[in-house]
Short mmCIF file of C-alpha atoms and ligand atoms in Angstrom, two decimals:
data_model
loop_
_atom_site.label_atom_id
_atom_site.label_comp_id
_atom_site.label_asym_id
_atom_site.label_seq_id
_atom_site.Cartn_x
_atom_site.Cartn_y
_atom_site.Cartn_z
CA MET A 1293 104.33 131.41 70.79
CA GLY A 1294 102.53 131.01 67.56
CA GLU A 1295 101.44 127.78 67.80
CA LEU A 1296 97.74 127.18 67.42
CA THR A 1297 95.69 127.06 70.58
CA GLU A 1298 92.62 124.43 70.71
CA ILE A 1299 89.37 126.22 71.28
CA ILE A 1300 85.95 124.60 71.19
CA LYS A 1301 83.19 126.16 71.32
CA LEU A 1302 79.20 125.28 72.88
CA ASP A 1303 76.25 126.71 72.24
CA ALA A 1304 75.47 126.73 75.77
CA THR A 1305 76.82 124.92 79.40
CA GLU A 1306 76.49 125.46 82.50
CA SER A 1307 79.89 127.20 83.37
CA THR A 1308 82.67 126.63 81.01
CA ASN A 1309 85.13 126.54 84.09
CA LEU A 1310 83.58 123.78 84.86
CA TYR A 1311 83.50 122.43 81.30
CA LEU A 1312 87.33 122.84 81.44
CA LYS A 1313 88.06 121.38 85.06
CA ASP A 1314 86.00 118.09 83.65
CA LEU A 1315 87.56 117.93 80.67
CA LEU A 1316 90.86 118.36 82.47
CA SER A 1317 90.44 115.49 84.88
CA THR A 1318 89.85 112.95 81.94
CA LEU A 1319 91.98 114.36 79.09
CA GLU A 1320 95.70 115.30 78.72
CA LEU A 1321 94.93 119.13 77.32
CA LYS A 1322 97.35 121.76 75.27
CA ASP A 1323 98.24 124.59 77.48
CA TYR A 1324 95.68 127.64 76.66
CA THR A 1325 93.18 125.12 75.62
CA THR A 1326 90.20 127.20 75.37
CA VAL A 1327 86.19 127.00 76.32
CA VAL A 1328 84.44 129.55 75.19
CA ALA A 1329 79.81 129.30 75.12
CA LYS A 1330 77.68 131.56 73.67
CA LYS A 1331 75.46 131.18 76.73
CA GLN A 1332 76.37 130.05 81.13
CA GLN A 1333 72.99 128.43 82.39
CA LYS A 1334 75.27 128.55 85.68
CA GLY A 1335 78.36 131.30 85.33
CA ARG A 1336 79.91 131.40 88.46
CA GLY A 1337 81.28 134.90 90.02
CA GLN A 1338 83.90 135.34 92.75
CA LEU A 1339 82.93 134.87 96.17
CA GLY A 1340 80.08 132.43 94.99
CA THR A 1341 78.01 134.75 93.11
CA VAL A 1342 76.38 134.08 89.92
CA TRP A 1343 77.46 135.77 86.71
CA GLU A 1344 74.53 137.30 84.35
CA SER A 1345 75.23 137.40 80.78
CA GLU A 1346 72.81 138.11 77.80
CA GLY A 1347 73.51 134.99 75.53
CA GLY A 1348 75.28 135.69 72.21
CA LYS A 1349 76.34 138.80 72.75
CA ASN A 1350 79.23 138.65 74.58
CA LEU A 1351 82.22 136.62 75.71
CA THR A 1352 82.12 133.91 78.37
CA PHE A 1353 85.65 131.39 78.34
CA THR A 1354 87.88 129.65 79.96
CA VAL A 1355 91.66 129.24 79.18
CA LEU A 1356 93.89 126.70 80.87
CA LYS A 1357 97.27 127.71 81.74
CA LYS A 1358 99.63 125.17 82.50
CA LEU A 1359 101.98 125.88 85.25
CA ASP A 1360 105.30 124.03 86.17
CA ASN A 1361 106.91 123.99 89.84
CA PHE A 1362 104.61 126.83 90.98
CA LYS A 1363 103.88 127.92 94.16
CA VAL A 1364 100.43 128.26 96.01
CA GLN A 1365 102.16 131.27 98.03
CA GLU A 1366 102.55 133.05 94.49
CA GLN A 1367 99.10 132.57 93.09
CA PHE A 1368 98.49 136.82 92.79
CA LYS A 1369 101.02 136.46 90.37
CA LEU A 1370 98.35 135.10 88.06
CA ASN A 1371 95.62 137.20 89.18
CA LEU A 1372 97.99 140.14 88.31
CA CYS A 1373 99.11 138.42 85.01
CA VAL A 1374 96.04 138.20 83.82
CA SER A 1375 94.44 141.57 84.64
CA LEU A 1376 97.35 143.03 82.74
CA ALA A 1377 96.84 140.67 79.65
CA VAL A 1378 92.96 141.81 79.52
CA GLN A 1379 93.44 145.67 80.67
CA GLU A 1380 96.37 145.67 77.80
CA ALA A 1381 93.91 143.93 74.97
CA LEU A 1382 90.57 146.40 75.89
CA SER A 1383 93.20 149.48 75.56
CA ALA A 1384 94.37 148.37 72.34
CA LEU A 1385 90.84 148.05 71.03
CA SER A 1386 90.53 151.90 72.23
CA ILE A 1387 88.28 150.79 75.24
CA PRO A 1388 88.31 154.44 76.85
CA ASN A 1389 90.16 154.80 80.53
CA VAL A 1390 90.55 150.53 81.23
CA LYS A 1391 90.93 150.05 85.35
CA VAL A 1392 91.58 147.31 87.53
CA LYS A 1393 89.73 147.22 90.81
CA TRP A 1394 91.52 144.56 93.31
CA PRO A 1395 91.39 141.98 92.91
CA ASN A 1396 90.72 141.28 88.93
CA ASP A 1397 87.62 143.32 88.13
CA ILE A 1398 88.20 145.20 85.22
CA LEU A 1399 86.69 148.75 84.59
CA SER A 1400 86.37 151.16 82.19
CA GLY A 1401 85.48 154.39 83.90
CA SER A 1402 83.84 153.42 86.75
CA HIS A 1403 81.59 150.67 85.08
CA LYS A 1404 82.64 147.08 85.08
CA ILE A 1405 82.82 145.06 82.13
CA CYS A 1406 84.80 142.67 82.69
CA GLY A 1407 85.14 139.73 85.15
CA ILE A 1408 87.93 137.14 86.27
CA LEU A 1409 87.65 134.05 88.29
CA ILE A 1410 90.65 131.84 88.44
CA GLU A 1411 90.02 128.39 90.20
CA ASN A 1412 94.10 126.71 90.52
CA MET A 1413 93.86 122.85 90.84
CA LEU A 1414 96.62 121.99 92.96
CA LYS A 1415 98.99 119.33 93.41
CA GLY A 1416 100.70 119.01 97.22
CA GLN A 1417 102.74 122.97 97.41
CA PHE A 1418 102.24 123.43 93.75
CA ILE A 1419 99.77 124.69 91.27
CA LYS A 1420 99.57 122.52 88.10
CA SER A 1421 97.18 124.18 86.30
CA ALA A 1422 95.13 127.32 86.36
CA VAL A 1423 91.33 127.35 84.84
CA ILE A 1424 91.17 131.41 83.72
CA GLY A 1425 87.21 132.58 83.16
CA ILE A 1426 86.69 135.56 81.73
CA GLY A 1427 83.23 136.88 81.55
CA LEU A 1428 83.57 140.12 79.17
CA ASN A 1429 80.19 142.20 77.99
CA VAL A 1430 80.67 143.31 75.11
CA ASN A 1431 77.84 143.39 72.46
CA GLN A 1432 75.01 143.81 75.30
CA THR A 1433 73.57 147.23 76.53
CA LYS A 1434 70.85 146.41 78.97
CA PHE A 1435 71.67 145.68 82.29
CA ASP A 1436 68.67 145.27 84.72
CA ASN A 1437 69.64 145.31 88.36
CA LEU A 1438 73.17 145.54 87.94
CA GLU A 1439 74.05 149.32 87.97
CA LYS A 1440 77.64 149.33 87.86
CA ALA A 1441 78.07 146.75 84.73
CA SER A 1442 78.48 147.95 81.53
CA SER A 1443 79.53 146.64 78.08
CA LEU A 1444 82.31 147.57 75.63
CA THR A 1445 78.92 148.52 73.20
CA ASN A 1446 77.89 150.91 75.92
CA VAL A 1447 81.43 152.77 76.39
CA THR A 1448 82.30 152.94 72.78
CA GLY A 1449 78.51 153.30 70.81
CA LEU A 1450 79.98 150.90 68.45
CA GLN A 1451 79.67 146.68 68.05
CA PHE A 1452 82.80 144.31 68.20
CA ASP A 1453 83.24 140.80 66.55
CA LEU A 1454 83.07 138.03 69.15
CA ASP A 1455 85.85 135.72 67.74
CA GLU A 1456 88.11 139.08 67.21
CA VAL A 1457 87.80 140.38 70.71
CA LEU A 1458 88.85 136.73 71.77
CA GLY A 1459 91.47 136.24 69.80
CA ARG A 1460 92.96 139.85 70.74
CA ILE A 1461 92.38 138.37 74.83
CA LEU A 1462 94.20 135.03 73.85
CA SER A 1463 97.40 136.61 72.38
CA SER A 1464 97.63 139.09 75.00
CA LEU A 1465 96.85 136.30 77.79
CA LYS A 1466 99.87 134.37 76.15
CA TYR A 1467 101.93 137.53 76.09
CA HIS A 1468 101.81 137.73 80.08
CA LEU A 1469 101.74 134.23 80.38
CA ASN A 1470 104.52 132.68 78.98
CA ASN A 1471 107.05 133.45 80.99
CA ILE A 1472 105.09 133.83 84.14
CA GLN A 1473 107.38 131.00 85.51
CA GLU A 1474 110.70 133.53 85.08
CA LYS A 1475 109.04 136.58 86.40
CA THR A 1476 108.83 137.99 90.10
CA PHE A 1477 106.17 139.21 91.91
CA GLU A 1478 107.89 142.55 92.25
CA GLU A 1479 108.49 142.45 88.74
CA VAL A 1480 104.60 142.15 87.42
CA LEU A 1481 103.26 144.52 90.79
CA PRO A 1482 104.22 148.22 89.67
CA GLU A 1483 102.79 147.59 86.33
CA TYR A 1484 99.76 146.53 88.12
CA GLU A 1485 99.60 149.33 90.64
CA LYS A 1486 99.12 151.82 88.14
CA LEU A 1487 96.35 150.60 86.55
CA LEU A 1488 94.56 150.37 90.02
CA PHE A 1489 90.98 151.91 90.36
CA ARG A 1490 90.73 154.40 92.76
CA LYS A 1491 94.71 153.68 93.73
CA ASP A 1492 95.75 157.48 96.18
CA LYS A 1493 91.93 158.28 96.35
CA ALA A 1494 89.96 158.79 99.72
CA SER A 1495 87.47 156.50 99.52
CA THR A 1496 85.05 154.50 101.16
CA PHE A 1497 84.82 150.65 101.61
CA LYS A 1498 82.33 148.57 103.77
CA ASN A 1499 83.28 145.82 106.56
CA GLU A 1500 81.86 142.24 106.72
CA GLU A 1501 79.44 143.42 108.97
CA ASP A 1502 78.12 146.64 106.52
CA HIS A 1503 80.23 149.20 108.37
CA LEU A 1504 81.45 151.91 106.34
CA PHE A 1505 85.01 153.36 106.98
CA MET A 1506 87.17 155.68 104.57
CA GLY A 1507 90.77 154.57 103.74
CA ILE A 1508 93.07 154.99 100.46
CA ILE A 1509 94.32 152.16 98.36
CA ARG A 1510 98.13 151.89 98.48
CA GLY A 1511 98.84 149.02 97.12
CA ILE A 1512 98.66 145.40 97.07
CA SER A 1513 100.46 142.55 99.19
CA GLU A 1514 102.63 139.95 98.45
CA GLU A 1515 99.62 137.43 99.47
CA GLY A 1516 97.24 139.61 97.27
CA LYS A 1517 95.48 141.22 100.26
CA LEU A 1518 94.19 144.66 99.77
CA LEU A 1519 96.75 147.64 101.29
CA VAL A 1520 94.64 150.26 102.74
CA GLU A 1521 95.51 153.15 104.46
CA LEU A 1522 93.17 154.00 107.68
CA GLU A 1523 92.20 157.47 108.62
CA ASP A 1524 94.81 157.11 111.91
CA GLU A 1525 97.40 156.55 108.84
CA LYS A 1526 97.81 152.89 110.09
CA MET A 1527 98.04 150.44 107.30
CA LYS A 1528 95.33 147.47 107.00
CA GLU A 1529 95.08 144.20 104.99
CA PHE A 1530 92.04 142.91 103.96
CA SER A 1531 91.02 139.69 102.19
CA LEU A 1532 88.63 140.32 99.35
CA LYS A 1533 85.73 139.00 101.65
CA GLU A 1534 86.88 140.85 104.56
CA VAL A 1535 86.46 144.69 102.68
CA SER A 1536 84.41 146.31 99.32
CA LEU A 1537 85.26 149.48 97.86
CA GLN A 1538 81.91 151.52 97.81
CA TYR A 1539 82.01 153.36 94.08
C1 BTN B 2843 83.41 137.84 89.01
O1 BTN B 2843 83.28 138.89 88.74
O2 BTN B 2843 82.45 137.64 89.59
C2 BTN B 2843 84.12 137.03 88.01
C3 BTN B 2843 83.00 135.95 87.11
C4 BTN B 2843 83.53 135.87 85.76
C5 BTN B 2843 83.05 134.97 85.35
C6 BTN B 2843 83.68 133.87 84.14
S1 BTN B 2843 82.05 133.80 82.70
C7 BTN B 2843 83.36 132.28 82.09
C8 BTN B 2843 83.75 131.95 83.33
N1 BTN B 2843 82.84 130.86 83.69
C9 BTN B 2843 82.20 130.96 84.90
O3 BTN B 2843 81.20 130.38 84.77
N2 BTN B 2843 82.82 131.81 85.05
C10 BTN B 2843 83.76 132.35 84.68
#
């Protein structure tokens, strides 16, 4: 804590996740080394999607978290802590009603303002380092063909200083990740579930075959799956590619 973080600022790159992973393969990097780009030519999203972001108006950055003796089975704890960190930093900036849509989309109301893509670097059974990519829509105001997307400006009517917002998110990430090895999943989960979008509300989901069904989000399993109570009151676990919440 309190130590200076290396921040690498780029005008443009394909993807800041890719850039950090390439660096990591050749150099010894400090914990929390950050790569931030004004523009990504090939920003990546979850499940092979593309992350679109207008150059110069938003934050697209990747943070390195080095880990020691952190088992692959614990990986969802990283998602929990990163989502909590971003939620807290945005709430501290007075962004209204910041929620987490499982696994780690950050919403304001029902609009997505931030996406997170965590890529884990493994060695055997362990995660040696996590490459945490964050795309936060800040001052962009038009989102063509992205009806669910919004930005800090669109939800507050204000302009934000990108470096200041980045600084706040980095501090919050350090606060939530510094002692992640000592925290258990059970300790962190309740905080995350408090912020979970549409928890305990009847919702419509779509499965892989594009069929719609009703259910109620009840929580998250230790492997990070979504626990949904179905109409017959049976509980079912879903992985990210098996289900999408319609909202
Ligand atoms: C999602 O919601 O699908 C995740 C989006 C993650 C986007 C960020 S932007 C910075 C980093 N570099 C990438 O290529 N992707 C992540």
